[in-house]
mmCIF file of C-alpha atoms in Angstrom:
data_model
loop_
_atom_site.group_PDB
_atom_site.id
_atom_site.type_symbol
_atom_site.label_atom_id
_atom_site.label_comp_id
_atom_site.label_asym_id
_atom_site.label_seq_id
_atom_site.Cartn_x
_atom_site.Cartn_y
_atom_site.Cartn_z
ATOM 1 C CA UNK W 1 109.889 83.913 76.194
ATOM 2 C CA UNK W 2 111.351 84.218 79.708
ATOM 3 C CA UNK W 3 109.525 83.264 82.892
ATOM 4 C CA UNK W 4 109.656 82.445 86.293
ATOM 5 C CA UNK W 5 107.952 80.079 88.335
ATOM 6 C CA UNK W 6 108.066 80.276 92.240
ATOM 7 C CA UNK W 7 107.341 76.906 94.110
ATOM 8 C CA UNK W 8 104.756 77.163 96.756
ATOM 9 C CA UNK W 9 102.229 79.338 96.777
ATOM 10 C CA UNK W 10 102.245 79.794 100.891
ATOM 11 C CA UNK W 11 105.317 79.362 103.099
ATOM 12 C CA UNK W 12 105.498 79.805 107.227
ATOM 13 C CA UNK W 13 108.143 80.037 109.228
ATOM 14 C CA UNK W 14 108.747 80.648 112.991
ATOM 15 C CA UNK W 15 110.275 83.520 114.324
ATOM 16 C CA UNK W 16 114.123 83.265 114.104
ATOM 17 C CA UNK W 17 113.672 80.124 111.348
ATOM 18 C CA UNK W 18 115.503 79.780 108.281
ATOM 19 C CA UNK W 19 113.544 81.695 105.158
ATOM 20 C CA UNK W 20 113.497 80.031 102.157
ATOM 21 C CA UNK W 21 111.304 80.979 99.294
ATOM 22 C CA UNK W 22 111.937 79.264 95.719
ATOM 23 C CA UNK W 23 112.259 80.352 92.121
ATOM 24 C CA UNK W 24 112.914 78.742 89.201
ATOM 25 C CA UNK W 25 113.665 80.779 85.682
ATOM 26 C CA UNK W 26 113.544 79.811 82.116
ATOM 27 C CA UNK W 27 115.390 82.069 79.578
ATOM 28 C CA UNK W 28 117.270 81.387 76.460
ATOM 29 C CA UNK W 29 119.588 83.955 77.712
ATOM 30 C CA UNK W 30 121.191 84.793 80.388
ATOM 31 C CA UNK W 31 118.790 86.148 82.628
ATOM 32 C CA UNK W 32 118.719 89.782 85.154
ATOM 33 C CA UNK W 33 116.991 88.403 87.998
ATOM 34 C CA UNK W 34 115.139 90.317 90.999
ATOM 35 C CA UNK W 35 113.588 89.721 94.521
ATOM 36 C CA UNK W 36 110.540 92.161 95.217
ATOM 37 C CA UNK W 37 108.361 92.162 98.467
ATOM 38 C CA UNK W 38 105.011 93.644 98.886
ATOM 39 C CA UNK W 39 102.945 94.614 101.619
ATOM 40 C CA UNK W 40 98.841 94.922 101.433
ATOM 41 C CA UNK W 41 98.496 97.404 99.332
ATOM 42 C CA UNK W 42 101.242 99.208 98.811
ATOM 43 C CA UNK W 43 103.886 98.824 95.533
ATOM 44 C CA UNK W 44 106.819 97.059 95.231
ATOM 45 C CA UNK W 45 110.076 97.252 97.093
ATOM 46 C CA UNK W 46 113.310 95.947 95.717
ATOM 47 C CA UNK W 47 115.285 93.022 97.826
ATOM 48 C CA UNK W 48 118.129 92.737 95.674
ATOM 49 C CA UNK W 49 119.119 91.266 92.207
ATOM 50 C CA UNK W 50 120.923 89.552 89.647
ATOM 51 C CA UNK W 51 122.322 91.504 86.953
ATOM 52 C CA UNK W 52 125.638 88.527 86.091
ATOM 53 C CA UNK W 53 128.315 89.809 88.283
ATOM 54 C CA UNK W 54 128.380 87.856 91.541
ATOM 55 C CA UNK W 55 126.374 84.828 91.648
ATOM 56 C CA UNK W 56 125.782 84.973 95.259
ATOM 57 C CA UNK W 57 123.696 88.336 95.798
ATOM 58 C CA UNK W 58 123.002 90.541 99.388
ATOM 59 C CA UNK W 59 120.353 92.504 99.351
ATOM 60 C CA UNK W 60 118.434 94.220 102.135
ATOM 61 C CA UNK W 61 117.015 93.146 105.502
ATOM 62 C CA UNK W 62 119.341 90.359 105.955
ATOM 63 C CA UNK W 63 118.037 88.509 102.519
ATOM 64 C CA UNK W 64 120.100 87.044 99.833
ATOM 65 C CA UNK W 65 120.218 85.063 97.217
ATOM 66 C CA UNK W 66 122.162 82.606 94.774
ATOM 67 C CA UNK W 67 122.328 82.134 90.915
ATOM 68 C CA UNK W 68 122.598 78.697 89.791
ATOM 69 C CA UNK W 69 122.578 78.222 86.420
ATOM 70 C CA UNK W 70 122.739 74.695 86.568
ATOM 71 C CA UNK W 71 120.223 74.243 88.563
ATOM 72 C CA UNK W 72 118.080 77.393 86.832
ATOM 73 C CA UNK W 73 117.586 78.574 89.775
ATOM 74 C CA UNK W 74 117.431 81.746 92.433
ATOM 75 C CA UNK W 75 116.454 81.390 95.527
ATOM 76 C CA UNK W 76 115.397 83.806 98.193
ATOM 77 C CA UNK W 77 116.939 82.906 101.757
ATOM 78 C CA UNK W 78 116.852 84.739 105.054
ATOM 79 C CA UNK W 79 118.993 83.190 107.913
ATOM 80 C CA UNK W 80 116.741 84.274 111.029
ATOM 81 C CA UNK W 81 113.303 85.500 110.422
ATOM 82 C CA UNK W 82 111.169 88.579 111.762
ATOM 83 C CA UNK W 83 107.652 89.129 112.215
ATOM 84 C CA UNK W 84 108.119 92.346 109.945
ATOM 85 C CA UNK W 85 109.154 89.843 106.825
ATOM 86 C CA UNK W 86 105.727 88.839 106.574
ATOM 87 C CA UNK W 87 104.608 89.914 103.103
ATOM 88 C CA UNK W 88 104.525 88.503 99.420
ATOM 89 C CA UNK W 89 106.950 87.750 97.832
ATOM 90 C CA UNK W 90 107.753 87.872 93.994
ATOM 91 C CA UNK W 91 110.764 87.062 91.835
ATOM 92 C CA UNK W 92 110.844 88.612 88.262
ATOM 93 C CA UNK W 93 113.071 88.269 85.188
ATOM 94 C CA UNK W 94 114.213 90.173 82.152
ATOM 95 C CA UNK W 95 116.639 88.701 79.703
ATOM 96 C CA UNK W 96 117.176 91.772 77.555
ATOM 97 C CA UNK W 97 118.604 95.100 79.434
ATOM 98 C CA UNK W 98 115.585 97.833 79.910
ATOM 99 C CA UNK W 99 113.019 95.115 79.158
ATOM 100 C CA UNK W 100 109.903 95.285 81.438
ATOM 101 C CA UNK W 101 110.360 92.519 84.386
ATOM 102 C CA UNK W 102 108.111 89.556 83.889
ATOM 103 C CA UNK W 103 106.667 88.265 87.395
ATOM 104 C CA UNK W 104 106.336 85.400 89.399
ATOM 105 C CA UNK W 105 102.446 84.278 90.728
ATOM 106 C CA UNK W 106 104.186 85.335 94.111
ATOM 107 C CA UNK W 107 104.998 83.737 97.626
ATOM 108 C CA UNK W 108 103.048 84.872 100.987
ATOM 109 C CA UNK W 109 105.200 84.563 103.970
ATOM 110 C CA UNK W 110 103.930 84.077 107.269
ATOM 111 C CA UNK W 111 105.985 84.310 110.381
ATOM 112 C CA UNK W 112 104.924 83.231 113.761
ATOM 113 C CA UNK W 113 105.702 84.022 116.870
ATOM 114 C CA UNK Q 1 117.422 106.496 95.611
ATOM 115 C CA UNK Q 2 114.957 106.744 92.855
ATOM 116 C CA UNK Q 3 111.600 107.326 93.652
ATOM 117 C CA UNK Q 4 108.417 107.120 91.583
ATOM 118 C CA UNK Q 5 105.380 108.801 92.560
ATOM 119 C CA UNK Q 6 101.910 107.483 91.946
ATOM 120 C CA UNK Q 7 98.289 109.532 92.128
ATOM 121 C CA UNK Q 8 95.896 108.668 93.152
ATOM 122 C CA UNK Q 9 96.435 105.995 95.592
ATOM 123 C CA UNK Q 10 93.152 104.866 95.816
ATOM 124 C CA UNK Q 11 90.201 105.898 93.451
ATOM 125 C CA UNK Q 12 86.338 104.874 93.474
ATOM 126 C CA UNK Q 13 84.517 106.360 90.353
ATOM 127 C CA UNK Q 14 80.841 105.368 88.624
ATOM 128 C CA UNK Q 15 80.766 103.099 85.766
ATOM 129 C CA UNK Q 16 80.649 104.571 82.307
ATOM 130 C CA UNK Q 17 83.333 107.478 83.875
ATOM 131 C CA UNK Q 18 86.961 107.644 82.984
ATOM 132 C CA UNK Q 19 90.116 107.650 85.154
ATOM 133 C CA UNK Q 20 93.323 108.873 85.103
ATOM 134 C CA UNK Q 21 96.591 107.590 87.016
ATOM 135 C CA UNK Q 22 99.335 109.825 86.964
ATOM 136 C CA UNK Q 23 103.164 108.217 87.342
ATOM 137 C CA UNK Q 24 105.920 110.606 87.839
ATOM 138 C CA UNK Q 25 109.660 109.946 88.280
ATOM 139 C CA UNK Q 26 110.890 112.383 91.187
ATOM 140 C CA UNK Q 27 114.789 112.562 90.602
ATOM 141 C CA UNK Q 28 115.497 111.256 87.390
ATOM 142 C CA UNK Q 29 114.533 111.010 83.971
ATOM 143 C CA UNK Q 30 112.390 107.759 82.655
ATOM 144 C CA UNK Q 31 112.623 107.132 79.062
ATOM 145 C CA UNK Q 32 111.103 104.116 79.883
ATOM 146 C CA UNK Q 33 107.908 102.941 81.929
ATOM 147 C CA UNK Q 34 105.560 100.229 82.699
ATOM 148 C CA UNK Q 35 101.975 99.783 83.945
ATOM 149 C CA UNK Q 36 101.119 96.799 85.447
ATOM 150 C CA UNK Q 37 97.611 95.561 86.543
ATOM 151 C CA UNK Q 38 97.379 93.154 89.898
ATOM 152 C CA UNK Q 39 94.192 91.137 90.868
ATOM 153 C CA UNK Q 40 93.877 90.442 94.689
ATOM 154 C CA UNK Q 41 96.441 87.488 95.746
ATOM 155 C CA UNK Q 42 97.416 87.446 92.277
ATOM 156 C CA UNK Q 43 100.613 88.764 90.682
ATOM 157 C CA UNK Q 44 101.667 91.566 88.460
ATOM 158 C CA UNK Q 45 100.385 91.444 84.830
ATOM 159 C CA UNK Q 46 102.431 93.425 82.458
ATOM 160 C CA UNK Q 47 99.865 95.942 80.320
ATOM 161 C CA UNK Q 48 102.062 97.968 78.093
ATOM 162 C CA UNK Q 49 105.478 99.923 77.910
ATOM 163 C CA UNK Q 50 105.852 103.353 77.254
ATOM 164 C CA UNK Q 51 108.409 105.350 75.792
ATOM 165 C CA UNK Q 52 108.264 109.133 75.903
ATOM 166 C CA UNK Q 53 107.589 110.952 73.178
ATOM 167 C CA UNK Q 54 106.092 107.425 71.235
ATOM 168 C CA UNK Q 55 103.291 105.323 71.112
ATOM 169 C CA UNK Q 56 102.504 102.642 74.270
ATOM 170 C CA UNK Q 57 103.253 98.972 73.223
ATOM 171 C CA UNK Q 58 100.797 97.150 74.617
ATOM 172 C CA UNK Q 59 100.497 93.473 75.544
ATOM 173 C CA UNK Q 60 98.340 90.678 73.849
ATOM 174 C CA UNK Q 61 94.775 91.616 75.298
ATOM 175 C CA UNK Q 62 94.965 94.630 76.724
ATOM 176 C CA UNK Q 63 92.665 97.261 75.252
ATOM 177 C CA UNK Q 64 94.594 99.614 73.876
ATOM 178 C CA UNK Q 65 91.288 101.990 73.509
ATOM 179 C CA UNK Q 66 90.227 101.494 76.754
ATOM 180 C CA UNK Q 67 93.502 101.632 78.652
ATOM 181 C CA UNK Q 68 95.330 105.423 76.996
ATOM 182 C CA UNK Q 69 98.518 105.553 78.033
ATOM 183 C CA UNK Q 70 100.589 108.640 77.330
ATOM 184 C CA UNK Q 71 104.429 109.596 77.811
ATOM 185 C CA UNK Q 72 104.379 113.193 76.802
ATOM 186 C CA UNK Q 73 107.566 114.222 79.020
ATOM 187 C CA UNK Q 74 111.002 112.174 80.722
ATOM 188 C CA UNK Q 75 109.320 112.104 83.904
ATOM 189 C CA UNK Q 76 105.376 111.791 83.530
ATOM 190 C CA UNK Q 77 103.349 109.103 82.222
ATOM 191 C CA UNK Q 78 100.083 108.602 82.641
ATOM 192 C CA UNK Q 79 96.957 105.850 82.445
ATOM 193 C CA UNK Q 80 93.659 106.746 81.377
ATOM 194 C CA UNK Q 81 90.856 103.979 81.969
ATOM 195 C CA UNK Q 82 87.934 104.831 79.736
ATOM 196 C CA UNK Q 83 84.659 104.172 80.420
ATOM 197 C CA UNK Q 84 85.378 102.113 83.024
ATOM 198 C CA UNK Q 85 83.251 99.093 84.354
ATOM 199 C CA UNK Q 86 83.087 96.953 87.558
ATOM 200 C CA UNK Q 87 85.467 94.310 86.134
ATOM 201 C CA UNK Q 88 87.913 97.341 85.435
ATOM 202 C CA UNK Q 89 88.257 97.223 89.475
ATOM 203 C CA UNK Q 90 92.078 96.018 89.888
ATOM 204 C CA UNK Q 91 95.641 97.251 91.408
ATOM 205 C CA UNK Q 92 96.978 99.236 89.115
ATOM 206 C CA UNK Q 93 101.075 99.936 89.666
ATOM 207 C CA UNK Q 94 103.650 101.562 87.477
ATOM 208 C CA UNK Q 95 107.672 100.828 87.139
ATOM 209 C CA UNK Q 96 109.820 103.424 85.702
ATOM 210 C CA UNK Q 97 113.254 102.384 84.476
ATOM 211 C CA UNK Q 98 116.190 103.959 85.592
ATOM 212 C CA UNK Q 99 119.196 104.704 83.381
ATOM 213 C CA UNK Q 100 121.959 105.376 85.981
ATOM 214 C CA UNK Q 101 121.740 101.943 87.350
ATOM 215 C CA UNK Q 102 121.988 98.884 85.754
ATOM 216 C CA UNK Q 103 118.745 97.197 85.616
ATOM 217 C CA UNK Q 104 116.889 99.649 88.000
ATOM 218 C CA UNK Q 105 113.528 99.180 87.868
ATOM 219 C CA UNK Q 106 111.596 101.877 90.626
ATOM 220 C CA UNK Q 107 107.690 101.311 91.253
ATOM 221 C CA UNK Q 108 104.970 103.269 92.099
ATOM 222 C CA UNK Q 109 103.215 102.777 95.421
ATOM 223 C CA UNK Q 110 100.390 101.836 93.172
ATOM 224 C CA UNK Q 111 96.371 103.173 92.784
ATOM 225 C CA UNK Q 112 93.946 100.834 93.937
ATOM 226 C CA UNK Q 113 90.995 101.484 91.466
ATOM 227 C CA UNK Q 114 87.058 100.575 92.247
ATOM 228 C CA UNK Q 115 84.204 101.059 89.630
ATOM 229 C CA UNK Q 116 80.888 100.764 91.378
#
């Protein structure tokens, strides 16, 4: 069964620091991959992800993020951070099309000032 | 884009009642949609999938008697908690999926449930 595992629980950053927030997969397939944020109490909010076209993916509010098979991994950067990107943080997976996404225990980013 | 609507947003109700979450899809059709249930700080744990017009699959351990899910249209689904209790007190969010774009997923904002 797939999964995902995001390293470190709790990651903070300065203001205008590099973001980087980790995730590991394991599939016996090749995986669809996703990067979701969440505020306090609210739902989910799509960042971008990986559906096996370009390994290198852009999604919104400056975030991206690259596939590495080798490495099994897909991690979340950000180049410059904002207070407004504190949140949680989850990566999913799916390794069949239409499957329901399978999370990760989720990352809280703090940014300060 | 795709928006999913979720009611209510927050709920309190008395143990021993029942609860229902509604999940609609706004501007498209959902064959497809998923309930998850969130602890606080924790992350999403898949319940069950519904279909419309079938039966909810649901995952090892969830009460399928106690959490009713039904899919009766392509752009409604809904959650019933039955007789709920205290420990029944969670995040409750749902994810339709959308057909037009590959591997679109769209959640609800979610319904915050408390059973005092």
């Amino acid at each position: 069964a797939q999964s995902v595992t995001q390293l470190g629980s709790h990651v903070s950053v300065s203001e205008g620091a590099l973001v980087l927030l980790r995730c590991n997969y394991s599939s016996s397939v090749p995986p669809y991959l996703f990067w979701y944020v969440q505020y306090p109490n609210q739902g989910l909010q799509l960042l971008l992800k990986y559906t096996s076209a370009a390994t290198l993916v852009k999604g919104i509010n400056g975030f991206e993020a690259e596939f590495k098979k080798s490495e099994t991994s897909f991690h979340l950067t950000k180049p410059s951070a904002h207070m407004s990107d504190a949140a949680e943080y989850f990566c999913a997976v799916s390794d069949q099309a239409g499957t329901a996404l399978i999370f990760g225990k989720g990352t809280t980013l703090s940014v300060s000032s | 884009g795709a928006v999913v609507s979720q009611h209510p947003s927050w709920v309190i109700c008395k143990s021993g009642t029942s609860v229902k979450i509604e999940c609609r899809s706004l501007d498209f059709q959902a064959t497809t949609m998923f309930w998850y249930r969130q602890f606080p700080k924790q992350s999403l744990m898949l319940m069950a999938t519904s279909n419309e017009g079938s039966k909810a699959t649901y995952e090892q351990g969830v009460e399928k008697d106690k959490f009713l899910i039904n899919h009766a249209s392509l752009t409604l689904s809904t959650l019933t908690v039955t007789s709920a209790h205290p420990e029944d007190s969670s995040f409750y969010i749902c994810s339709a999926r959308e057909n037009r774009v590959r591997e679109g997923y769209t959640f609800g904002s979610g319904t915050r449930l408390t059973v005092v």
